[in-house]
Structure formats: structure tokens, C-alpha cells
Amino acid sequence: VQPRHPSLISAALFSSSPPPSSGVSLKHQHGRLVLEVPLPSRNEKCLFFLRPMLMTVGDLIADLQREDSGATASLLSTDGQRVANMTLLDTLLEKDFQLVINNEVYRISAPEKVVTSSEHARNLEDMKHVVHLLHTALHLPEHQLLQERQLLERMDTIKQELSPLEKMKDQLSRTAEFQTSRALWTGMALLSVQGGALGWLT
């Protein structure tokens, strides 16, 4: 029996080891960073457009589970450490990482830094979105004060409309009290006259 060539032995050993899972790609498309992921329950691939400066790891996991409710996803570093949900995708994409979906591990390489005109446009769009969020957060107290002022004005209008009814109520209360008092005194006077008459007759 002739001994096998060392290169053939190493090739056989390499082919016997399980290959890494494939099917996930991370690339730039139309000026946006796109993550292509296979959805296990739906048995199809789905594209996720990422916004690294605005999205966190938790946002990406939520998007994955929203598209496939039967998927359980998590992100790990190359050494198997779990990445926190509050970590920005911009920080995550600086190095290679792993995506785990239903115990299936996908190795993802960090994307190359591409700076193009469309990239600048996307960054400007993201900055506009951030400015809009800041503007909303800064003007929220002013909006609340405006609503409070409107409610106070409405309350004052309602009080003005109720004022004549309150006066009528007070007048009716005084009239009813006067009539009740008069009826009471009239009854007492009649009882006194009746008592005096009975006393005179006896």
C-alpha cells in the first residue's frame, strides 16, 4: 500500500471539518449598508437596511424578530462574548462578529469603510433625523405648556357658561328655603291657634 501524500491527508482532514454557516452577507447597496439574513420560519432571505449611527444591537434584534416571530437572535463577538443590546451598530461593525439565529451561527466580516457621495447623503439624512429628534425633545415642554394653556382657556369658557346656571341655582335654593320656612311658620301658627282654641273651649 502506498502512503498517501501529506497534502491529500490535510485536504481530507479539512474537508471532514464542518464548514462555517453561510447565507448572511453584509455589503453596501445603493449607498446604504444592507444585511441579508435568512429567516428560518419563513424559509427566505430578508434585507435589513442598517443605520449604524442611529441603530443599536437591540434594534437590529428587534427587527429580526419582528420579521420572523419564530427566530431567536443574538450577536456575539469573534471570541463568543455576547454583545450588549445598547451597543451602537457603528461600534459593532468596526470588527468581525457573529450572528446567532436559532442556534445557527453566522460569521460576518466587518464592512469596508466606503466614503462616497451617496454615503455623505446618507450621513446628512441621518443627521437631519437626529436634529429632528433633538428639536422634538427640546420643544416638548413648550408643546405641553401650549396644551395646558388651551385647557385653562377651555375651563374658563365652561365656567362662564355655567355662571348663569349657578345664579339660577342659588335663586331657586333661596326661593325653596323661603317657601319651606314660610310653610313651617304657617303650620306652627295654625297649631298655636288650634291649641289656644281648644284651651279656651275647655
Short mmCIF file of C-alpha atoms in Angstrom, two decimals, residues 43-149:
data_model
loop_
_atom_site.label_atom_id
_atom_site.label_comp_id
_atom_site.label_asym_id
_atom_site.label_seq_id
_atom_site.Cartn_x
_atom_site.Cartn_y
_atom_site.Cartn_z
CA ASN A 43 -37.56 29.97 4.73
CA GLU A 44 -36.49 33.04 2.79
CA LYS A 45 -33.90 35.79 2.88
CA CYS A 46 -34.66 39.30 4.05
CA LEU A 47 -32.78 42.57 3.57
CA PHE A 48 -32.25 44.88 6.54
CA PHE A 49 -31.06 48.42 5.79
CA LEU A 50 -28.84 49.47 8.67
CA ARG A 51 -28.23 52.92 10.12
CA PRO A 52 -25.08 52.37 12.17
CA MET A 53 -25.09 55.81 13.84
CA LEU A 54 -28.70 55.54 14.98
CA MET A 55 -29.41 51.85 15.50
CA THR A 56 -28.30 49.64 18.37
CA VAL A 57 -27.81 45.90 18.58
CA GLY A 58 -31.18 45.66 20.32
CA ASP A 59 -32.85 47.48 17.42
CA LEU A 60 -31.42 45.01 14.92
CA ILE A 61 -32.51 42.01 17.01
CA ALA A 62 -35.99 43.52 17.36
CA ASP A 63 -36.21 44.00 13.58
CA LEU A 64 -35.17 40.37 13.00
CA GLN A 65 -37.74 39.03 15.44
CA ARG A 66 -40.39 41.35 14.05
CA GLU A 67 -39.90 39.90 10.58
CA ASP A 68 -39.75 36.32 11.88
CA SER A 69 -41.52 35.80 15.20
CA GLY A 70 -40.12 32.29 15.45
CA ALA A 71 -36.49 33.44 15.30
CA THR A 72 -34.29 33.88 18.36
CA ALA A 73 -31.33 36.12 17.53
CA SER A 74 -28.24 37.35 19.33
CA LEU A 75 -24.92 38.93 18.38
CA LEU A 76 -21.56 37.67 19.60
CA SER A 77 -18.00 38.81 19.22
CA THR A 78 -15.47 36.61 17.46
CA ASP A 79 -14.41 35.12 20.81
CA GLY A 80 -18.01 34.19 21.69
CA GLN A 81 -18.81 37.07 24.05
CA ARG A 82 -22.37 38.36 23.88
CA VAL A 83 -22.71 41.95 22.65
CA ALA A 84 -24.93 44.21 24.77
CA ASN A 85 -28.21 45.39 23.23
CA MET A 86 -27.34 49.05 23.90
CA THR A 87 -24.18 48.85 21.76
CA LEU A 88 -24.33 51.02 18.66
CA LEU A 89 -24.05 49.19 15.35
CA ASP A 90 -21.32 51.64 14.34
CA THR A 91 -19.20 50.25 17.19
CA LEU A 92 -20.13 46.65 16.38
CA LEU A 93 -19.22 46.99 12.69
CA GLU A 94 -15.65 48.03 13.47
CA LYS A 95 -14.71 44.36 13.91
CA ASP A 96 -15.87 40.95 12.72
CA PHE A 97 -18.75 39.45 14.70
CA GLN A 98 -21.14 36.51 14.76
CA LEU A 99 -24.90 36.41 14.30
CA VAL A 100 -26.73 33.56 16.02
CA ILE A 101 -30.25 32.71 14.81
CA ASN A 102 -31.93 29.68 16.39
CA ASN A 103 -28.54 28.20 17.39
CA GLU A 104 -27.23 28.68 13.82
CA VAL A 105 -24.01 30.71 13.88
CA TYR A 106 -23.18 33.05 11.00
CA ARG A 107 -19.77 34.68 10.77
CA ILE A 108 -19.91 38.23 9.44
CA SER A 109 -16.89 40.24 8.39
CA ALA A 110 -16.72 43.93 9.17
CA PRO A 111 -17.63 46.01 6.11
CA GLU A 112 -15.06 48.16 4.38
CA LYS A 113 -15.22 51.87 5.01
CA VAL A 114 -16.66 53.31 1.83
CA VAL A 115 -16.94 57.08 1.53
CA THR A 116 -18.90 58.18 -1.50
CA SER A 117 -21.26 60.97 -2.37
CA SER A 118 -24.22 58.74 -1.58
CA GLU A 119 -22.58 57.92 1.75
CA HIS A 120 -22.39 61.62 2.51
CA ALA A 121 -26.03 62.00 1.51
CA ARG A 122 -27.00 59.17 3.82
CA ASN A 123 -24.99 60.72 6.65
CA LEU A 124 -26.74 64.03 6.06
CA GLU A 125 -30.09 62.27 6.14
CA ASP A 126 -29.18 60.59 9.42
CA MET A 127 -28.03 63.93 10.83
CA LYS A 128 -31.31 65.54 9.80
CA HIS A 129 -33.15 62.75 11.58
CA VAL A 130 -31.10 63.33 14.73
CA VAL A 131 -31.73 67.08 14.53
CA HIS A 132 -35.45 66.40 14.18
CA LEU A 133 -35.39 64.19 17.27
CA LEU A 134 -33.49 66.86 19.23
CA HIS A 135 -35.88 69.55 18.05
CA THR A 136 -38.84 67.45 19.20
CA ALA A 137 -37.22 66.77 22.57
CA LEU A 138 -36.35 70.44 23.14
CA HIS A 139 -39.78 71.74 22.14
CA LEU A 140 -41.73 69.13 24.08
CA PRO A 141 -42.10 71.36 27.21
CA GLU A 142 -43.32 74.23 25.01
CA HIS A 143 -45.91 71.92 23.46
CA GLN A 144 -47.05 70.83 26.91
CA LEU A 145 -47.38 74.48 28.04
CA LEU A 146 -49.45 75.25 24.95
CA GLN A 147 -51.79 72.36 25.69
CA GLU A 148 -52.06 73.46 29.32
CA ARG A 149 -52.93 77.00 28.24
#
